[in-house]
PDB file of C-alpha atoms in Angstrom:
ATOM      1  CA  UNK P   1      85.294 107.073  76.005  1.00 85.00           C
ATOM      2  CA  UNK P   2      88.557 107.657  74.398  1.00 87.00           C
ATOM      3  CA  UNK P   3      87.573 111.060  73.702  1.00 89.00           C
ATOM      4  CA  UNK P   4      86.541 112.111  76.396  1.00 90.00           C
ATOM      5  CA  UNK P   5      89.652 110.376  78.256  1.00 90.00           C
ATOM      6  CA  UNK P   6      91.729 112.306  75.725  1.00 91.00           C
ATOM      7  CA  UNK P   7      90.102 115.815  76.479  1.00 91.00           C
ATOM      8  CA  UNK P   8      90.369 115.485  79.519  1.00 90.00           C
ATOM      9  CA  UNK P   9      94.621 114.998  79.737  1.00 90.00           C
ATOM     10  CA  UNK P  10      94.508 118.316  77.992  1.00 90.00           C
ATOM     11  CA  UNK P  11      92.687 119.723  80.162  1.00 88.00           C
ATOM     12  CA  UNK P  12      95.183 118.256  83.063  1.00 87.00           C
ATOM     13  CA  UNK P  13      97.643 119.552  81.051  1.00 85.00           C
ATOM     14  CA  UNK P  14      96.453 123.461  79.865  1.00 86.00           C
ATOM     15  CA  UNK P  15      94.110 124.243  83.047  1.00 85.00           C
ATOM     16  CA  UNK P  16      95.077 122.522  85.722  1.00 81.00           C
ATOM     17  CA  UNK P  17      99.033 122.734  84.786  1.00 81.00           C
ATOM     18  CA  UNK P  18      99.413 118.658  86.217  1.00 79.00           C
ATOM     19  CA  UNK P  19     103.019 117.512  86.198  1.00 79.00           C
ATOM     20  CA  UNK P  20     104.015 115.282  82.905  1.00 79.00           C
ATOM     21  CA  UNK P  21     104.049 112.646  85.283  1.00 81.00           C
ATOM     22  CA  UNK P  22     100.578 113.126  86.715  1.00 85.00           C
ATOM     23  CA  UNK P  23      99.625 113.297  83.113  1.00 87.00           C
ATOM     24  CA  UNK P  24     100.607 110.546  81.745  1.00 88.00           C
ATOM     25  CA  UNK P  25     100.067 108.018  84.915  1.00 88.00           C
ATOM     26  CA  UNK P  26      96.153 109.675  84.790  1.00 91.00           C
ATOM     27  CA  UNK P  27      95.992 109.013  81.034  1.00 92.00           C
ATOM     28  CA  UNK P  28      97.238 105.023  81.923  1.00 93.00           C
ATOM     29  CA  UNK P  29      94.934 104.490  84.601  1.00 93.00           C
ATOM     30  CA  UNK P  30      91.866 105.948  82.523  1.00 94.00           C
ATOM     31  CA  UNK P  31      92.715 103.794  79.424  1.00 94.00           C
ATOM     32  CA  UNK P  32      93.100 100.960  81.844  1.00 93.00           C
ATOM     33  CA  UNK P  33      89.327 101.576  82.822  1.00 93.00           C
ATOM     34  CA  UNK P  34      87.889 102.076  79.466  1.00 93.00           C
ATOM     35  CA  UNK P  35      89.471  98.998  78.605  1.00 94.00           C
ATOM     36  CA  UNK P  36      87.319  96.955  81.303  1.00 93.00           C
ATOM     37  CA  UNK P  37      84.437  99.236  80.601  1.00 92.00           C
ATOM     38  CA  UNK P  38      84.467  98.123  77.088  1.00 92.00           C
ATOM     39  CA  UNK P  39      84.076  94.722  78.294  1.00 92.00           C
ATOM     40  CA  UNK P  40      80.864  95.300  80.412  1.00 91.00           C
ATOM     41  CA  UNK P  41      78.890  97.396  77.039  1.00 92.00           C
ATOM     42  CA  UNK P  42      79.961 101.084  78.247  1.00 91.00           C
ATOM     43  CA  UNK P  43      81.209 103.058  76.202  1.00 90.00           C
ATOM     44  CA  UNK P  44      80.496 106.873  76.907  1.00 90.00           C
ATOM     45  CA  UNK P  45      80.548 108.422  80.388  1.00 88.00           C
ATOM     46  CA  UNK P  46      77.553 108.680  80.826  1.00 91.00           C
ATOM     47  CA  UNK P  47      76.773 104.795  81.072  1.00 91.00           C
ATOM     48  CA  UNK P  48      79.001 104.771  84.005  1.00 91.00           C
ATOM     49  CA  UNK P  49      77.671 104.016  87.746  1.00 91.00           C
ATOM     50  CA  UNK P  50      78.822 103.172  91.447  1.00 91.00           C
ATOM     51  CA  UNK P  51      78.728  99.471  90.567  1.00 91.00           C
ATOM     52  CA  UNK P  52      80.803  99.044  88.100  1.00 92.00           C
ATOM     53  CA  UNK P  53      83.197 101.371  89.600  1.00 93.00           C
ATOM     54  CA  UNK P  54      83.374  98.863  92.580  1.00 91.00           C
ATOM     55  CA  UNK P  55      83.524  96.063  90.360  1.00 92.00           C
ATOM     56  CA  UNK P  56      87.006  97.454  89.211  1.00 92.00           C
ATOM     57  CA  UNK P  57      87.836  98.188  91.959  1.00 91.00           C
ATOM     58  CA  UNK P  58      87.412  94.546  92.872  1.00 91.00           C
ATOM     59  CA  UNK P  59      89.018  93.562  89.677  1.00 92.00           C
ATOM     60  CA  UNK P  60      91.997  96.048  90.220  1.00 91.00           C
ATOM     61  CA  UNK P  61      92.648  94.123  93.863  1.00 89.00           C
ATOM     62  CA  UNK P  62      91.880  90.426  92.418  1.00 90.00           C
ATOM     63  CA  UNK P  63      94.706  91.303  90.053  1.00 90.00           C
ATOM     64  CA  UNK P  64      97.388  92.200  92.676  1.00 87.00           C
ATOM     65  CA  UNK P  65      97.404  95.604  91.952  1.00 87.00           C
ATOM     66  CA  UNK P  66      98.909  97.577  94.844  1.00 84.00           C
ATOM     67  CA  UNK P  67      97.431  99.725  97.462  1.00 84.00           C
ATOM     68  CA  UNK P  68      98.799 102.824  95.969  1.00 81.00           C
ATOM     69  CA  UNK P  69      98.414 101.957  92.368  1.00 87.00           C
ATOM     70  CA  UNK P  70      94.773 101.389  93.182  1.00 89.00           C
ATOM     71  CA  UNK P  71      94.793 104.973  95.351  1.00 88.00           C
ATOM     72  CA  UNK P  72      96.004 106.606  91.981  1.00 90.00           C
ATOM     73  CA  UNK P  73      93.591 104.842  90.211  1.00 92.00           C
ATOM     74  CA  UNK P  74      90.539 106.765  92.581  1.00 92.00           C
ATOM     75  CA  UNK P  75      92.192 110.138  92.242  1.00 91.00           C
ATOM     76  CA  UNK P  76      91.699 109.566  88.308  1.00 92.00           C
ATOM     77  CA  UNK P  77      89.044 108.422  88.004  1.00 94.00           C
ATOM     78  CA  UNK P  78      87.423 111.418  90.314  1.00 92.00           C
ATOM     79  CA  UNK P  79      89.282 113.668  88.969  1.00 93.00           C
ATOM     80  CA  UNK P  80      87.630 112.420  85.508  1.00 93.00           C
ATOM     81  CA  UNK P  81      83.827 112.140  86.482  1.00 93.00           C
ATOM     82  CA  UNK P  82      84.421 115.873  88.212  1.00 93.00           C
ATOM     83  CA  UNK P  83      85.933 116.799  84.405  1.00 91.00           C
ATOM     84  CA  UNK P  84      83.385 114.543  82.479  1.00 91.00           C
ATOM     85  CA  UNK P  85      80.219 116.747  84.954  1.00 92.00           C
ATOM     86  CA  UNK P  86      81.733 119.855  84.231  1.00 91.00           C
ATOM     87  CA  UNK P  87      81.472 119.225  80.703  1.00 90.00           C
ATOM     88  CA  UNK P  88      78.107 118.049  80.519  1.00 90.00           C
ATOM     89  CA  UNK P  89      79.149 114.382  79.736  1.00 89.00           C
ATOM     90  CA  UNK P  90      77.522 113.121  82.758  1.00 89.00           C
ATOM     91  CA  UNK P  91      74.037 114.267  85.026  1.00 89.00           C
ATOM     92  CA  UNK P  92      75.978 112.906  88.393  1.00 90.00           C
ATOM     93  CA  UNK P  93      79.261 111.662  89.758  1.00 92.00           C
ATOM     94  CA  UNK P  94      79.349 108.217  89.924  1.00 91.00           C
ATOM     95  CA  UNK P  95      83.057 108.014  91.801  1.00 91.00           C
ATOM     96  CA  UNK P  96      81.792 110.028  94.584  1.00 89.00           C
ATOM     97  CA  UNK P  97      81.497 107.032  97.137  1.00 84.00           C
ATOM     98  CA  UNK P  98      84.613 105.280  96.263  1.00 87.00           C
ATOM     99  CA  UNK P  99      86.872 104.971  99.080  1.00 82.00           C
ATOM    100  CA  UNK P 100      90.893 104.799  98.372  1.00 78.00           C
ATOM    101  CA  UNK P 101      92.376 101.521 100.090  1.00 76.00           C
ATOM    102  CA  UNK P 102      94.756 101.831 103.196  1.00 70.00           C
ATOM    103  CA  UNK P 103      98.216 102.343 102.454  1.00 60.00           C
ATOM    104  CA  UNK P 104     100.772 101.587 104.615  1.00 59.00           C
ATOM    105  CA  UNK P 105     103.557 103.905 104.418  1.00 60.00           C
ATOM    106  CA  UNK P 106     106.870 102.641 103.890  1.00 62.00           C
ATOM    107  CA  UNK P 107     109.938 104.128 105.610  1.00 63.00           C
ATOM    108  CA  UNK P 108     112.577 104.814 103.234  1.00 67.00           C
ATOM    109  CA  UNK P 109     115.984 103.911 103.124  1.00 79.00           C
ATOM    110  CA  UNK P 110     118.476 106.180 104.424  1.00 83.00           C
ATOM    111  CA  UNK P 111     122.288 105.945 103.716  1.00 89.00           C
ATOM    112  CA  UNK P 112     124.688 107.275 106.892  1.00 89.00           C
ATOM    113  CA  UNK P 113     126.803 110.642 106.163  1.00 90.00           C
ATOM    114  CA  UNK P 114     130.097 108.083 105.837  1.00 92.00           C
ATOM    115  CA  UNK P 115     127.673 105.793 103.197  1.00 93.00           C
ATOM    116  CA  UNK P 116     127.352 108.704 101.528  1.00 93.00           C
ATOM    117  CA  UNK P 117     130.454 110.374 101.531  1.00 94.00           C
ATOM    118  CA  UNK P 118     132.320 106.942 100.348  1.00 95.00           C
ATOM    119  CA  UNK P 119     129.219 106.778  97.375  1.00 95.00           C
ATOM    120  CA  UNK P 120     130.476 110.081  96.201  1.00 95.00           C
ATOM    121  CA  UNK P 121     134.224 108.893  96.534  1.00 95.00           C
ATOM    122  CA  UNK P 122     133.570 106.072  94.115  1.00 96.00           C
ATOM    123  CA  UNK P 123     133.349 107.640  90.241  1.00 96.00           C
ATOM    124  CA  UNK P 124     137.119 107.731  89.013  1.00 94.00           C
ATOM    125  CA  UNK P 125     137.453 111.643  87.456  1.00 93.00           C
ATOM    126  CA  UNK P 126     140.006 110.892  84.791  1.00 94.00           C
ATOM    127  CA  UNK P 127     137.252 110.526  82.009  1.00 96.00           C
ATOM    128  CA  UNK P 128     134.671 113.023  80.710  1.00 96.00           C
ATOM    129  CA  UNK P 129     131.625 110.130  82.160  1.00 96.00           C
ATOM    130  CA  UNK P 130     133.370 109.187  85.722  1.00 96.00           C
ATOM    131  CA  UNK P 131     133.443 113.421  85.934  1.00 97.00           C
ATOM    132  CA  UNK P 132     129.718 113.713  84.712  1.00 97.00           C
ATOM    133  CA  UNK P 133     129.078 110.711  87.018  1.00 97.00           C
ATOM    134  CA  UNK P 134     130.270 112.844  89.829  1.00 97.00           C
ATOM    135  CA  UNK P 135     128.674 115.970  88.913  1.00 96.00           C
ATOM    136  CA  UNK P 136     125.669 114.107  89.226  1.00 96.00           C
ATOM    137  CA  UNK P 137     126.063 112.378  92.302  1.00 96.00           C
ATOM    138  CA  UNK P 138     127.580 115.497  94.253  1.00 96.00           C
ATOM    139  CA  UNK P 139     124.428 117.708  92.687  1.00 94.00           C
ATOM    140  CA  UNK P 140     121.807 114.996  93.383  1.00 94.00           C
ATOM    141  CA  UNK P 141     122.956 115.007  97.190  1.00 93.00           C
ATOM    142  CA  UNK P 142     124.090 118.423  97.743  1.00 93.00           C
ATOM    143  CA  UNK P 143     120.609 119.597  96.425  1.00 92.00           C
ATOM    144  CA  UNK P 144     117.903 116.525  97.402  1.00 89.00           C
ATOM    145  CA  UNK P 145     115.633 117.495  93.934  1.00 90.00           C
ATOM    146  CA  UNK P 146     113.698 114.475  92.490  1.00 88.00           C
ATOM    147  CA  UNK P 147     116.013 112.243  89.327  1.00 90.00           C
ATOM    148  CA  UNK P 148     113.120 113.618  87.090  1.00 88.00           C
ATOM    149  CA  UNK P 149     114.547 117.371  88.219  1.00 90.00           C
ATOM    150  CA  UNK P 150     117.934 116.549  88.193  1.00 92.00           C
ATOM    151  CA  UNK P 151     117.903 114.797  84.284  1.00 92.00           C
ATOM    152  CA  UNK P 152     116.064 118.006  83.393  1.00 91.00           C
ATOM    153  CA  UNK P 153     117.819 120.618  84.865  1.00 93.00           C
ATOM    154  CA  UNK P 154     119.340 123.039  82.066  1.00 94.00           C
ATOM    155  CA  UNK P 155     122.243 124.945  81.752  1.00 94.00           C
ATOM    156  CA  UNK P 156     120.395 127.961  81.921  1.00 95.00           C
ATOM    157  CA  UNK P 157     119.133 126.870  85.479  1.00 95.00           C
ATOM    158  CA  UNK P 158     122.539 126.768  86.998  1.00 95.00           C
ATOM    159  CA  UNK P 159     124.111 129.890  88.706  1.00 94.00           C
ATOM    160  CA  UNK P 160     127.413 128.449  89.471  1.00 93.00           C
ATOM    161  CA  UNK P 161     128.877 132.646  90.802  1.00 92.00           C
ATOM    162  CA  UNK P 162     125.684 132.128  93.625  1.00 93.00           C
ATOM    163  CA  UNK P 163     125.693 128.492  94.111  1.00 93.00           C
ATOM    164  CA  UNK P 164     122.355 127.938  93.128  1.00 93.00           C
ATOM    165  CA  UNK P 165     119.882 125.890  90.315  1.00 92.00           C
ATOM    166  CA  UNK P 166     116.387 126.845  89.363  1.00 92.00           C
ATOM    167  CA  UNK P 167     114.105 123.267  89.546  1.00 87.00           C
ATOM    168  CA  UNK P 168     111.267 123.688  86.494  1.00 80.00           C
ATOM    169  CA  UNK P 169     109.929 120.150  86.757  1.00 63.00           C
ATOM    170  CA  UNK P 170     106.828 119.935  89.035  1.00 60.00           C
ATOM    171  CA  UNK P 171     106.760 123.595  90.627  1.00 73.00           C
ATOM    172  CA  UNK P 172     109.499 126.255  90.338  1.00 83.00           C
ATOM    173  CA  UNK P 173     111.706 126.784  93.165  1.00 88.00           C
ATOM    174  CA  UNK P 174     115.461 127.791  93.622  1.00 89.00           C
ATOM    175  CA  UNK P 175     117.908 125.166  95.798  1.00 91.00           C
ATOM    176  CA  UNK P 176     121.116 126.183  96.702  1.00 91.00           C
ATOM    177  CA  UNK P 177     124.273 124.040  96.641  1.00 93.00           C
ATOM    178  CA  UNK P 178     127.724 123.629  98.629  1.00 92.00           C
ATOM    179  CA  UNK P 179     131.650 123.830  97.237  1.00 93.00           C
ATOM    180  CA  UNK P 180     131.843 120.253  96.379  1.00 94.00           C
ATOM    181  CA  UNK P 181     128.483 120.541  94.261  1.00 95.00           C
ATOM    182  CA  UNK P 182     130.181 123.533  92.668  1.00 96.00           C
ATOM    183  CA  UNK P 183     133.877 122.072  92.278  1.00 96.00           C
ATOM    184  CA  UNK P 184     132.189 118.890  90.289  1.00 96.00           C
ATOM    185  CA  UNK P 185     130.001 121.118  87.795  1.00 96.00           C
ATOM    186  CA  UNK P 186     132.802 123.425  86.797  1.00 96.00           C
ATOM    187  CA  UNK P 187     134.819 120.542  86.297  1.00 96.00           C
ATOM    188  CA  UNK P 188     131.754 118.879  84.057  1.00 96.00           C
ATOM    189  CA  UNK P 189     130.807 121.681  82.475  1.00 95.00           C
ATOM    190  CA  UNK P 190     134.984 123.154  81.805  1.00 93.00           C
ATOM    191  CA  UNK P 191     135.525 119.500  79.461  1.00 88.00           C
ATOM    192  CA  UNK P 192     133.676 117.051  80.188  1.00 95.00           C
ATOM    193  CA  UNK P 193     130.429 117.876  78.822  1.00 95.00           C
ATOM    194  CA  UNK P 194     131.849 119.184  75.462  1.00 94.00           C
ATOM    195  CA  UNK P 195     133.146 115.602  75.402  1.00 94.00           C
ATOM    196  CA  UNK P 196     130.044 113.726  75.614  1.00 94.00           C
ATOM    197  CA  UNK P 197     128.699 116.067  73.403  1.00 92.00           C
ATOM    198  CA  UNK P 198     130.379 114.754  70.317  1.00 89.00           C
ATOM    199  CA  UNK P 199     129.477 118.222  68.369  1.00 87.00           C
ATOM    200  CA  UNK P 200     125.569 117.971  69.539  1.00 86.00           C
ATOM    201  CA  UNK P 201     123.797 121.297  70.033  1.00 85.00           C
ATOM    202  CA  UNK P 202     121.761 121.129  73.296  1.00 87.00           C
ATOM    203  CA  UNK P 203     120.998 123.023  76.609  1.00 91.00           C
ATOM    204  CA  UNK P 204     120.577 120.100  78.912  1.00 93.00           C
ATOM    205  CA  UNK P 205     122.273 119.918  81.639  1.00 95.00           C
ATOM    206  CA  UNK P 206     123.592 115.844  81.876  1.00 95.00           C
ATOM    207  CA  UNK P 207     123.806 114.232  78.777  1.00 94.00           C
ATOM    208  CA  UNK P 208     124.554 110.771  78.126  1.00 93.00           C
ATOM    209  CA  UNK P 209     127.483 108.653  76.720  1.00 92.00           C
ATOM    210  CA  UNK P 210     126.289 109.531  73.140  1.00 90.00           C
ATOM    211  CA  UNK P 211     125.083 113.249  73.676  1.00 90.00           C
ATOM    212  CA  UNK P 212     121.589 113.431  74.405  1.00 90.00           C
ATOM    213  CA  UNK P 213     119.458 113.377  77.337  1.00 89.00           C
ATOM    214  CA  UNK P 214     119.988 111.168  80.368  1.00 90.00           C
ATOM    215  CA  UNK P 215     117.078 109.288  81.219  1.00 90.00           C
ATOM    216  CA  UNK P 216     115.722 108.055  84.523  1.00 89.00           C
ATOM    217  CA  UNK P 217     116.981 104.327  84.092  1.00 90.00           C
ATOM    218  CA  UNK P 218     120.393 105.520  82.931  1.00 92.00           C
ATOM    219  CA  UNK P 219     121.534 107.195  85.863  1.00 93.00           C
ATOM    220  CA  UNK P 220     119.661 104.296  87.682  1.00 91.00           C
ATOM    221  CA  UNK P 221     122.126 101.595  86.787  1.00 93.00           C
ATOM    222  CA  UNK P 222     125.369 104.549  87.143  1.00 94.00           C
ATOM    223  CA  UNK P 223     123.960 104.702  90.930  1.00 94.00           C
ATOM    224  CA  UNK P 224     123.309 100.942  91.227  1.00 93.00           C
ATOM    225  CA  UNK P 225     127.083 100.899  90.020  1.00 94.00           C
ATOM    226  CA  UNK P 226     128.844 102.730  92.078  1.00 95.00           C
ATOM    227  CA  UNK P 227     126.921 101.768  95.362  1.00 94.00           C
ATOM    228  CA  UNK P 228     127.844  98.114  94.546  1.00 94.00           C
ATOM    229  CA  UNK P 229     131.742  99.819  94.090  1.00 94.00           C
ATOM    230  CA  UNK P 230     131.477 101.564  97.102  1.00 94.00           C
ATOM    231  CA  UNK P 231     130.117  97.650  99.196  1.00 93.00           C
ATOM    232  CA  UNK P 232     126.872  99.485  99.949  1.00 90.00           C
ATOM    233  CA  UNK P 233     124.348  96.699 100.681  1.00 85.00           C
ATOM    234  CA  UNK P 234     121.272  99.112 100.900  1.00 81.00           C
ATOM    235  CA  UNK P 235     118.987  98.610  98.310  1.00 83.00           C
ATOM    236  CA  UNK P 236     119.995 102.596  96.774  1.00 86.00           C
ATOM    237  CA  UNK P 237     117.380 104.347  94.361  1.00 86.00           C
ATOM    238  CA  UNK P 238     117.954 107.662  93.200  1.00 85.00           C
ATOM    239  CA  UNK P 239     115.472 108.603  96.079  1.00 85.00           C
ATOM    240  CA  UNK P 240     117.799 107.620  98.407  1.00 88.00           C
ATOM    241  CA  UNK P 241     120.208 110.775  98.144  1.00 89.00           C
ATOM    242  CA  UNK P 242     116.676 112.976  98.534  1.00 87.00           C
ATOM    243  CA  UNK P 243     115.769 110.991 101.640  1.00 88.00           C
ATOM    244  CA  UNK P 244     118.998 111.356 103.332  1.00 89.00           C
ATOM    245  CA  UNK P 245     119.783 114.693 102.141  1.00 89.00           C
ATOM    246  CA  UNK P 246     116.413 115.644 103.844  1.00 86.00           C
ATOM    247  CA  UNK P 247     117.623 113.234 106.943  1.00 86.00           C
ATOM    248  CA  UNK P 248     121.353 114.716 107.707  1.00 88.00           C
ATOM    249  CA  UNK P 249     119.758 118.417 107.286  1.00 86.00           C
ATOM    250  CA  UNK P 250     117.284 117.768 110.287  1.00 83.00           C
ATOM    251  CA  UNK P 251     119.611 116.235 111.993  1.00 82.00           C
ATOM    252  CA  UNK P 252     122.462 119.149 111.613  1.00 82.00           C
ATOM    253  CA  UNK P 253     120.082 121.962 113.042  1.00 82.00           C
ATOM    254  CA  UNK P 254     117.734 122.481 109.528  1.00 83.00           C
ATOM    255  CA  UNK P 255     114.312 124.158 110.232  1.00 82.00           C
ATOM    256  CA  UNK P 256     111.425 121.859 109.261  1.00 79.00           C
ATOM    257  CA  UNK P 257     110.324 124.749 106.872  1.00 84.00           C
ATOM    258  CA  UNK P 258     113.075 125.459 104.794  1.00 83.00           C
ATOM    259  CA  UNK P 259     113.839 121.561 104.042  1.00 82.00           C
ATOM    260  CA  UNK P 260     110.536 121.695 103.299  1.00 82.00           C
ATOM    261  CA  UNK P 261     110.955 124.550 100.540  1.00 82.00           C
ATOM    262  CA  UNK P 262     114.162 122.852  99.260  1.00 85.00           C
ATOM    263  CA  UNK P 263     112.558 119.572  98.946  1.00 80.00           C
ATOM    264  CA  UNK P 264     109.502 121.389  96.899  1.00 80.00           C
ATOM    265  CA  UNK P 265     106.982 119.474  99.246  1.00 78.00           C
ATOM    266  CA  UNK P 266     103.141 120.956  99.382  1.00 72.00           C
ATOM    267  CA  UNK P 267     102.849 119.656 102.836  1.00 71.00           C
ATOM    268  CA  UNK P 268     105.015 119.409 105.551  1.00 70.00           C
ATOM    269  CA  UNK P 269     103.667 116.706 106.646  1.00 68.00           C
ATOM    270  CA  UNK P 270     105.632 114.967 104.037  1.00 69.00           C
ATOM    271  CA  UNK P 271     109.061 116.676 105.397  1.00 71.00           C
ATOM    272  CA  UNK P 272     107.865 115.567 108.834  1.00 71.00           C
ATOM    273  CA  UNK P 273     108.329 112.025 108.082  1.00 67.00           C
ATOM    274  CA  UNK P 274     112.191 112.925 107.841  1.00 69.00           C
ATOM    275  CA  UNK P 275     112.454 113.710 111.921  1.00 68.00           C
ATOM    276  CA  UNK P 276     111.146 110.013 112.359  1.00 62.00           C
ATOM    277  CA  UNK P 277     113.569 108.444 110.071  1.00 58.00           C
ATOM    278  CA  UNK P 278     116.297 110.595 112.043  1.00 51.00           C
ATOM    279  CA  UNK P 279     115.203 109.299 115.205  1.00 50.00           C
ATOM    280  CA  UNK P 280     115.433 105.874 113.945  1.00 52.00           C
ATOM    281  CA  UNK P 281     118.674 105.599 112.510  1.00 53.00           C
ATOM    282  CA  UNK P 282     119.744 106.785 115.802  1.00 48.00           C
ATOM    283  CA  UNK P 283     117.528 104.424 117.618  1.00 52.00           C
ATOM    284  CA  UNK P 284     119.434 101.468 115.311  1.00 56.00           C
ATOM    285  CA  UNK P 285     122.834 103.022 115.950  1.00 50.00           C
ATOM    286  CA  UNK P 286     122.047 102.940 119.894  1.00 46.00           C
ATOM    287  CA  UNK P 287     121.052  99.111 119.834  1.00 60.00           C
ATOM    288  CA  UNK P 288     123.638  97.953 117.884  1.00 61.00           C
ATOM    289  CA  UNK P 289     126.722  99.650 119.746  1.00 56.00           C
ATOM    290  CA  UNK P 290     125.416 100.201 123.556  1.00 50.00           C
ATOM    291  CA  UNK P 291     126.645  97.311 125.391  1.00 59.00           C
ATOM    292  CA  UNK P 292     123.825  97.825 127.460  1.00 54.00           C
ATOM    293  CA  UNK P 293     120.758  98.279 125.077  1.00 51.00           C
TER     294      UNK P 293
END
């Protein structure tokens, strides 16, 4: 089964052209099911049916596992048996009837454009990490691309002259940027950056403390930090900034469309959601000030 399982994320990876994430979340999920396969005697795809596909289901929900993890779980393991038929591994797909749970949709967080504003007030620019700090910041809002992007992004992907940066991580697309955006990255990239470098040869774009990469939890706990600085009580996650970057554009006069190309959504369904959460944080404004409400 590990094989197969194995063949299969390169086949996500060199046909299908799946984001590392989807990759490596498929490959978890898969391994996850082989495990419990293992302990019911099957071993090769072909041994697998409907009923023990339910029963891990079952197993997956006795253990707590969320609604969405479980969801992922289905698209893998479809996505595999589709794979695994392809290749002659299996006569029929077994996954066929199984039905993804309900999940309820969670309205994000949004921060005000004053939250905001005082969040990107809060890194102190008199050292080369408070200045990469608010590079960061400034480009994560000014921009609303994913952390992944954002800790990815190269130099090369930055046209400071247009005001613009090229996103590479799930599908291409170009996002354009504002003056303060573009005041903090020539500021990063004029000292700063050489600074944190300590001599290190690389093209990323944000580098840590010590010169290499910045990774996902890193710039998790700088955000955590300054929102706690700045007496945010909102429970901020790097997603935040996307959400209400997405938010304050609808609300200033943004077409639905062209968020959506900024935001690199497939749907616009997804970019729809962003109108509701407008409507609410106006609706929440209304009841708490109105005298009358």
């Amino acid at each position: 089964m590990q094989e197969t399982i194995q063949s299969f994320t390169d086949y996500l990876q060199t046909e299908k052209k799946a984001s590392k994430n989807t990759e490596v979340s498929y490959q978890r999920d898969l391994r996850k099911l082989a495990v419990f396969l293992k302990e019911h005697g099957i071993e090769k795809p072909e041994q697998m049916n409907a009923t023990v596909l339910n029963s891990y289901l079952l197993y997956l929900e006795r253990e707590h596992f969320s609604p969405a993890t479980i969801s992922r779980s289905i698209a893998a393991i479809h996505m595999f048996c589709q794979y695994a038929c392809q290749e002659g591994k299996m006569v029929s797909d077994p996954s066929k009837a199984l039905q993804p749970p309900r999940v309820e949709r969670k309205m994000p967080e949004i921060l005000s454009i004053a939250e905001v504003d005082l969040l990107l007030r809060q890194p102190k620019t008199d050292t080369p990490k408070g200045i990469r700090d608010k590079a960061m910041l400034e480009m994560l809002y000014a921009t609303g691309i994913r952390v992944s992007e954002l800790i990815h992004l190269k130099i090369q992907d930055v046209n400071l002259m247009m005001g613009y940066i090229t996103c590479r991580d799930e599908k291409e697309r170009i996002v354009p940027f504002g003056g303060p955006a573009k005041k903090a990255l020539e500021q990063y990239l004029g000292s700063a950056r050489a600074a944190l470098m300590h001599g290190r040869d690389d093209d990323v774009l944000f580098v840590n403390c010590s010169g290499g990469p910045m990774s996902r939890q890193g710039f998790w706990k700088i955000l955590k930090s300054y929102a706690k600085s700045a007496g945010i009580t909102a429970d901020i996650t790097p997603h935040t900034l996307r959400h209400s970057f997405a938010t304050h554009l609808l609300q200033n006069g943004a077409d639905l469309k062209s968020v959506q190309e900024m935001m690199g959504h497939a749907d616009i369904s997804t970019t729809q959601m962003y109108l509701h959460l407008g409507v609410n944080k106006i609706r929440d404004v209304y009841r708490k000030a109105h005298p009358r409400k």
